[in-house]
Short mmCIF file of C-alpha atoms and ligand atoms in Angstrom, two decimals:
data_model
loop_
_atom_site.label_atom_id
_atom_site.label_comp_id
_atom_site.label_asym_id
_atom_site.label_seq_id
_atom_site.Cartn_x
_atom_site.Cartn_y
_atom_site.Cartn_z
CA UNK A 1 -116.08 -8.86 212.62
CA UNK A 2 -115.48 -12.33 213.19
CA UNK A 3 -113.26 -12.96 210.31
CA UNK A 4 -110.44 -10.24 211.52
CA UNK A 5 -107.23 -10.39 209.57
CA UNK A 6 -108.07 -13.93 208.14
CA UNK A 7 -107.36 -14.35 204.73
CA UNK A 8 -109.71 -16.14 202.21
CA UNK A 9 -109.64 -17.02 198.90
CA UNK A 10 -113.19 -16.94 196.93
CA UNK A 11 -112.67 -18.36 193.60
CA UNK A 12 -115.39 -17.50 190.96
CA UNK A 13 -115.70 -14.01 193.03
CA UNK A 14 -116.44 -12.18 189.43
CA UNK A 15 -120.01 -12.27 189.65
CA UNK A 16 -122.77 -13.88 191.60
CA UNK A 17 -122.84 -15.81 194.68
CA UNK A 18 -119.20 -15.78 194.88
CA UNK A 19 -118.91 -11.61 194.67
CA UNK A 20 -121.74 -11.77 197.72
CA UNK A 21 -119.26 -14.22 199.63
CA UNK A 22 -116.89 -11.58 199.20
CA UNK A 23 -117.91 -8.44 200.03
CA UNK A 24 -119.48 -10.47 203.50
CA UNK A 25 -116.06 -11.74 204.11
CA UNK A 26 -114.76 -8.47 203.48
CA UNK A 27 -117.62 -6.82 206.09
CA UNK A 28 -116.29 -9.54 208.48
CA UNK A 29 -113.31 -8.54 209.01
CA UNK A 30 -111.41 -10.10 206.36
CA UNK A 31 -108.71 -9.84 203.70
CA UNK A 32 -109.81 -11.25 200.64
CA UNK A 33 -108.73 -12.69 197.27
CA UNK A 34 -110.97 -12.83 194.40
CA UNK A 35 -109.66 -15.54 192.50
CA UNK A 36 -111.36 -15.45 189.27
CA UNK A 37 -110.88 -16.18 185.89
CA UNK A 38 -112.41 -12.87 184.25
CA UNK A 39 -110.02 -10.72 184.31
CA UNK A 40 -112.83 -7.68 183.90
CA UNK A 41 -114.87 -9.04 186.86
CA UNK A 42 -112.76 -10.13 188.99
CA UNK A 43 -110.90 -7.25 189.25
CA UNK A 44 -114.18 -5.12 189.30
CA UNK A 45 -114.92 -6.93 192.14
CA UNK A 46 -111.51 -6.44 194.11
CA UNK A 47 -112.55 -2.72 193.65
CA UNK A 48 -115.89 -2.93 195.35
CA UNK A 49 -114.46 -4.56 198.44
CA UNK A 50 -111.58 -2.17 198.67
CA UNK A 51 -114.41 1.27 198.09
CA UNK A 52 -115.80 -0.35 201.22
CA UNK A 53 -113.06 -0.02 203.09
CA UNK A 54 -111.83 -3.59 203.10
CA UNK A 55 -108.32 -5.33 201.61
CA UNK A 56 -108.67 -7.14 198.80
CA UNK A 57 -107.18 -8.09 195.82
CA UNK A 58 -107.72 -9.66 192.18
CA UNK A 59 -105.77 -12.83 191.21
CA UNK A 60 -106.32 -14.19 187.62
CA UNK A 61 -107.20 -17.93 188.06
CA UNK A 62 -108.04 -20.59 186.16
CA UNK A 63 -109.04 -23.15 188.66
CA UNK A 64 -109.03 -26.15 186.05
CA UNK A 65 -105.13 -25.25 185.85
CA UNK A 66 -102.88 -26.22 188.20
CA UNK A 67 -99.95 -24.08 187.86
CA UNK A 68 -102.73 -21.42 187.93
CA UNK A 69 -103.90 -22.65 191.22
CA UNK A 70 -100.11 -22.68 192.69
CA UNK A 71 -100.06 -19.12 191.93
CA UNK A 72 -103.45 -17.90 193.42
CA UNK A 73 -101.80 -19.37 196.38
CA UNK A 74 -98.20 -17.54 195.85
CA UNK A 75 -99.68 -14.52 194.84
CA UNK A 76 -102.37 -14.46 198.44
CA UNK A 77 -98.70 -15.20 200.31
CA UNK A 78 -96.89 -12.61 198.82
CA UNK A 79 -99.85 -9.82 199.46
CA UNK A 80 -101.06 -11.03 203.31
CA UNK A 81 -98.41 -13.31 204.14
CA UNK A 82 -100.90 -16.07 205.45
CA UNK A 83 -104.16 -18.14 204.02
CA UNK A 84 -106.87 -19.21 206.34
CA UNK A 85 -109.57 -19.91 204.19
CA UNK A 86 -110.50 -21.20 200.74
CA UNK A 87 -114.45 -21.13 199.51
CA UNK A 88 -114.03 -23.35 196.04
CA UNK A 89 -116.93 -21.52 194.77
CA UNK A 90 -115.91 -21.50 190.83
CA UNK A 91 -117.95 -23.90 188.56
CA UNK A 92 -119.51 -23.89 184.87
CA UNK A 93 -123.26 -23.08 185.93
CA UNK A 94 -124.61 -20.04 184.99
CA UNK A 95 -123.70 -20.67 181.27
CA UNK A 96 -124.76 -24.51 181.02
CA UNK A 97 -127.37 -25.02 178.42
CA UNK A 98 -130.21 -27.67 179.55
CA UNK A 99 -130.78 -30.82 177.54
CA UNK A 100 -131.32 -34.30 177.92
CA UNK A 101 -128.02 -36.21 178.72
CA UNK A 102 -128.11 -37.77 175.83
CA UNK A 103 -127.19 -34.75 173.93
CA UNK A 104 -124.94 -33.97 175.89
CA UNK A 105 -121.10 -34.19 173.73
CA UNK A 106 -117.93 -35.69 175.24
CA UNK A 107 -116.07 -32.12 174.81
CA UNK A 108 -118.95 -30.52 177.05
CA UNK A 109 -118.76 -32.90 179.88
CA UNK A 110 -114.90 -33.00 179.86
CA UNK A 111 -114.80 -29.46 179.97
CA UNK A 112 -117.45 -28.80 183.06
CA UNK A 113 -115.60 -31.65 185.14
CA UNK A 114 -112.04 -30.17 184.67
CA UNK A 115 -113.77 -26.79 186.24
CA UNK A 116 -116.15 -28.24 188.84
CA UNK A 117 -114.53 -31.04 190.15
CA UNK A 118 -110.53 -30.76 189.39
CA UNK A 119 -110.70 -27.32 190.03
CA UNK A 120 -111.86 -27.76 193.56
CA UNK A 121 -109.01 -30.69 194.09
CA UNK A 122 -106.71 -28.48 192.62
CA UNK A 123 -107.32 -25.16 194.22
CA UNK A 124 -107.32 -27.01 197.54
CA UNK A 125 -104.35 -29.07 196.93
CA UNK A 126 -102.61 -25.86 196.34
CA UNK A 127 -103.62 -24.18 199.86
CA UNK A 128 -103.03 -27.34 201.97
CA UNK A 129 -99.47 -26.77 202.22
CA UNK A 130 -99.67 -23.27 203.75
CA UNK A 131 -102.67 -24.63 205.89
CA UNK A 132 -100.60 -27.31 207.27
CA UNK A 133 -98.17 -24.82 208.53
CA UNK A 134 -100.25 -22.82 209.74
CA UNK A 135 -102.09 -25.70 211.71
CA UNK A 136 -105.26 -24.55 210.90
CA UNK A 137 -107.29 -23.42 207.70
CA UNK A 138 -111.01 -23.61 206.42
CA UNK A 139 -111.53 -25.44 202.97
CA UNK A 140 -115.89 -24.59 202.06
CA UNK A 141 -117.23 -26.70 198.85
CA UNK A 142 -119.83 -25.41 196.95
CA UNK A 143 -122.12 -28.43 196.12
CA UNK A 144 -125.40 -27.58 195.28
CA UNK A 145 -128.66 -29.17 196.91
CA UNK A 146 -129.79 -30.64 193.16
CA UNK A 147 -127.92 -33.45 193.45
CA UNK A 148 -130.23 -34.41 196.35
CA UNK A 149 -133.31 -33.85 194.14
CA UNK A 150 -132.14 -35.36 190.69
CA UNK A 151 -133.00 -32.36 189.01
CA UNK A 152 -132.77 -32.90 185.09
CA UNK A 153 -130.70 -31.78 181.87
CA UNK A 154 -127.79 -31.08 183.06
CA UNK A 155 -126.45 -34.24 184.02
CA UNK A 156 -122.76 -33.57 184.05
CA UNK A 157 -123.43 -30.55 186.65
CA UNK A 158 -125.19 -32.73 188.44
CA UNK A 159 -122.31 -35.78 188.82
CA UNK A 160 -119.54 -32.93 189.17
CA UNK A 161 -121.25 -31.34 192.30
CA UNK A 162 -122.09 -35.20 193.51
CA UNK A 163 -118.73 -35.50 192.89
CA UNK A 164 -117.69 -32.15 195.57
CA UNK A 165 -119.59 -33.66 197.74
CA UNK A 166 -118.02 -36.41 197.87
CA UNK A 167 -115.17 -35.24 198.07
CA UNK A 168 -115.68 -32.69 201.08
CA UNK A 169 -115.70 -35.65 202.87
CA UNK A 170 -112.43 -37.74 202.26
CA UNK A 171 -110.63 -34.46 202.04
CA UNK A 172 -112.09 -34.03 205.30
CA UNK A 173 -110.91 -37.31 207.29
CA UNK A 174 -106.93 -36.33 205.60
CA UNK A 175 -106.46 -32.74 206.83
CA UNK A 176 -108.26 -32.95 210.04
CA UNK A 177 -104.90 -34.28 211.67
CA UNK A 178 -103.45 -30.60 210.37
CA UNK A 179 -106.75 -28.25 211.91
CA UNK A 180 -107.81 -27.83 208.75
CA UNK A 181 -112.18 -28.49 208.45
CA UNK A 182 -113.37 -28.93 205.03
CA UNK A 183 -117.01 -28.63 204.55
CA UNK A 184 -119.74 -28.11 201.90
CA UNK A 185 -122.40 -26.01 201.20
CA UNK A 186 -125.81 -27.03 198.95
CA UNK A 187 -127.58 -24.21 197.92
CA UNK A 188 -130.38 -24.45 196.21
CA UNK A 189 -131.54 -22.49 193.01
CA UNK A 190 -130.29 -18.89 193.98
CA UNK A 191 -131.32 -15.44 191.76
CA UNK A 192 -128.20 -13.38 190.95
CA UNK A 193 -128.02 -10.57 188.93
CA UNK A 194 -126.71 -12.98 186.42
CA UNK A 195 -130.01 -14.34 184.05
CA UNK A 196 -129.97 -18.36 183.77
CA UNK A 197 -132.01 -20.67 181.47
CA UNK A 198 -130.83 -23.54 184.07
CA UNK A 199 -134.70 -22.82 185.69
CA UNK A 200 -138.00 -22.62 183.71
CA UNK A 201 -140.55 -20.19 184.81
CA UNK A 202 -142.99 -23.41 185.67
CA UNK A 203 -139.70 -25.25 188.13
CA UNK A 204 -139.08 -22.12 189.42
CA UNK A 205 -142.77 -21.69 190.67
CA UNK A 206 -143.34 -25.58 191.74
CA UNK A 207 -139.72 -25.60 193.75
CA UNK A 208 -141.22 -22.20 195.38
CA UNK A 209 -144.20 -23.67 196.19
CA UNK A 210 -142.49 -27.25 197.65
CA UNK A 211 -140.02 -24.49 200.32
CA UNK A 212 -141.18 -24.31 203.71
CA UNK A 213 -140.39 -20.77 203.12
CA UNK A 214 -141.74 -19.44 200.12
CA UNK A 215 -139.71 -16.99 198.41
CA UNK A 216 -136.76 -16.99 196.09
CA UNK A 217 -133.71 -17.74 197.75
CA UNK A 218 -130.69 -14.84 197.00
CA UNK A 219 -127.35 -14.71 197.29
CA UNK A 220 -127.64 -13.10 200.85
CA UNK A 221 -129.21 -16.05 202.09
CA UNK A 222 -126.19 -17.91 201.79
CA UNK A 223 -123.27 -15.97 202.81
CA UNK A 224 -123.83 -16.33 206.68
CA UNK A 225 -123.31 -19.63 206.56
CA UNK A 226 -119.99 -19.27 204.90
CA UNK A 227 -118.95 -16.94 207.50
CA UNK A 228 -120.01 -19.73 210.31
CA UNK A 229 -117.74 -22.39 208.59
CA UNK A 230 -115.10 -20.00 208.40
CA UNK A 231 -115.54 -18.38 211.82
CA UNK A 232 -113.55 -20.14 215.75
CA UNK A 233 -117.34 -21.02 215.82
CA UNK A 234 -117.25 -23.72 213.76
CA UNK A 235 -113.92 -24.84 214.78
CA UNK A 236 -115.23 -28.98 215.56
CA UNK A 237 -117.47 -28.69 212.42
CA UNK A 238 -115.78 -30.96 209.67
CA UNK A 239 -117.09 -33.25 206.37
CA UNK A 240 -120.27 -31.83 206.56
CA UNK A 241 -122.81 -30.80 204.55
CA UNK A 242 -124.93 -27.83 205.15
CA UNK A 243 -127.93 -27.31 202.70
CA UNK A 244 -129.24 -23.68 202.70
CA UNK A 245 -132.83 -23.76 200.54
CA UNK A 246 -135.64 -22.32 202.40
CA UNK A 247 -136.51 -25.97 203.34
CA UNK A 248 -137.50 -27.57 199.94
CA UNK A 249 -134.99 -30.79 200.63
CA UNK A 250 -134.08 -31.59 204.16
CA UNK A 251 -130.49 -33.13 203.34
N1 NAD B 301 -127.05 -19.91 191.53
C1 NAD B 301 -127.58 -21.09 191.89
O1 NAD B 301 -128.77 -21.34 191.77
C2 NAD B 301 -126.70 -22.18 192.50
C3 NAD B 301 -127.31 -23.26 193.13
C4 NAD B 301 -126.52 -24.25 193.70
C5 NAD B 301 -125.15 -24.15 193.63
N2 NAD B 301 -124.58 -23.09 192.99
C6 NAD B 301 -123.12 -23.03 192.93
O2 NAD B 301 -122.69 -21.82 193.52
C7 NAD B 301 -121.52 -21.36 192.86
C8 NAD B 301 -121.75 -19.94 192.32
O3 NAD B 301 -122.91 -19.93 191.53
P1 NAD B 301 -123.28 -18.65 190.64
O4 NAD B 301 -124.74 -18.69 190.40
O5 NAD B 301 -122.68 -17.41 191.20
O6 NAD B 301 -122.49 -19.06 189.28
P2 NAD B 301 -121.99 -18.15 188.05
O7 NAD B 301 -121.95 -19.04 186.86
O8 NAD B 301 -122.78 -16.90 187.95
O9 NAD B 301 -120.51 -17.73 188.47
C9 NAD B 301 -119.43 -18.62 188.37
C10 NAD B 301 -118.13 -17.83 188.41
O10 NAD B 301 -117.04 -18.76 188.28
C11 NAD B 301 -116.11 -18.22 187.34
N3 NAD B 301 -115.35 -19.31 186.72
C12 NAD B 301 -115.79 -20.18 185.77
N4 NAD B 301 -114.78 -21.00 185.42
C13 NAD B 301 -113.70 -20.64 186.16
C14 NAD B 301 -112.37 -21.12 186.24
N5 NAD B 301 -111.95 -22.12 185.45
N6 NAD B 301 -111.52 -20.54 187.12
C15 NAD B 301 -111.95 -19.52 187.90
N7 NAD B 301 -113.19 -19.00 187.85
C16 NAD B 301 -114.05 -19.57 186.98
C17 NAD B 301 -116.98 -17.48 186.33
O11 NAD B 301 -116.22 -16.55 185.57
C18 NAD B 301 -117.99 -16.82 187.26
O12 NAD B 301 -117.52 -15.60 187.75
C19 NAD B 301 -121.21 -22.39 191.77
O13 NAD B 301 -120.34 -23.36 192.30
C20 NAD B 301 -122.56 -23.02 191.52
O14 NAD B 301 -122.45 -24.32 190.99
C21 NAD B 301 -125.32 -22.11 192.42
#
């Protein structure tokens, strides 16, 4: 229970990783707020984390929407009266269709940025001001280790999550003055219970074989290492970058 009474925000909780960074949070102790824009999901999700015993609750957010992102933060006040931690996991990903970035179109790109890269300026603009007061708060960026690797056809993922990186580091050197760490996370290709065409059978198999450890990497493997960042452990921990892949990059 190392997260006790804390209260984090997980946007993009409806599904995948982020509904694993949940229900850990949850198991750790703390209150959580699945920010997500699914209405279905998300609150599906707040539902799970309450039948295990924990507090939680569903906030409709679109994270590309700023007066959206002001009340994710009003609404978390209002229900636990405090805000300790933000993971900016929401991003267009599981959905992206692979091509060469040539074919990519203007709207596509446009649209992926204002989710992946304002969305994690604006959900974190909105929870500095209660982190300030506080003196203390955990922002934790979801990159992903790709952008280390280059991987292809999907080249406007790719720049946005360059892009959080980035950014996990400037936001870094301004709050630090308030105890607030900001930090990111690259994961590499994770299995969900969502499918994806974002991995061929024949990447899937040669990334596999180039791990040190050889087996798919699942949402499970990453959570710990959100609870770390958000924990007093990691309380001199800030701008950095974590990558959690079973060793096939070591950045
Ligand atoms: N799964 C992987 O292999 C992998 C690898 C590296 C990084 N990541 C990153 O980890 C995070 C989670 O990945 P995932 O596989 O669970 O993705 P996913 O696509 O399955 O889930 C993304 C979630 O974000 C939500 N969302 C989308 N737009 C939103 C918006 N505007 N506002 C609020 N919520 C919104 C979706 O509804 C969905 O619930 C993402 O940031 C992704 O880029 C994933």
């Amino acid at each position: 229970m190392k997260l006790q009474d804390r209260v984090a925000v997980v946007t993009g909780a409806g599904q995948g990783i982020g509904r694993a960074y949940a229900h850990r949070l949850v198991e750790e102790g703390a209150r959580v707020v699945v920010a997500e824009l699914n209405e279905a999901k998300g609150k599906a999700v707040a539902e799970e984390c309450l039948a295990a015993g924990g507090q939680a609750m569903f906030v409709r957010t679109d994270v590309a929407d700023e007066a959206s992102c002001q009340e994710m933060v009003a609404a978390t006040l209002r229900q636990f009266g405090r805000l300790d931690i933000l993971v900016n996991n929401a991003a267009i990903f599981s959905t992206i269709t692979m091509k060469p970035f040539w074919e990519l179109g203007q709207a596509e790109w446009d649209e992926l940025m204002a989710v992946n890269v304002r969305g994690v300026w604006l959900a974190s603009k909105a929870v500095v001001p209660p982190m300030r007061q506080q003196r203390s708060g955990r922002i934790i960026n979801i990159s992903s280790a790709a952008i280390f690797m280059g991987r292809p056809h999907y080249l406007h993922y790719i720049a946005s999550k360059g892009a959080v990186f980035a950014m996990t580091r400037a936001m870094a050197r301004e709050l630090g003055d308030f105890g607030i760490t900001v930090n990111t996370i690259t994961p590499g290709a994770t299995y969900t219970e969502i499918p994806r065409e974002t991995v061929t059978p024949e990447q899937r198999d040669a990334m596999l074989r180039a791990q040190c450890i050889k087996r798919p990497e699942e949402p499970r493997d990453l959570v710990g290492t959100v609870v770390f960042l958000a924990s007093d452990d990691a309380a001199f921990v800030t701008g950095q970058t974590i990558t959690v892949n079973g060793g096939l990059t070591f950045y």
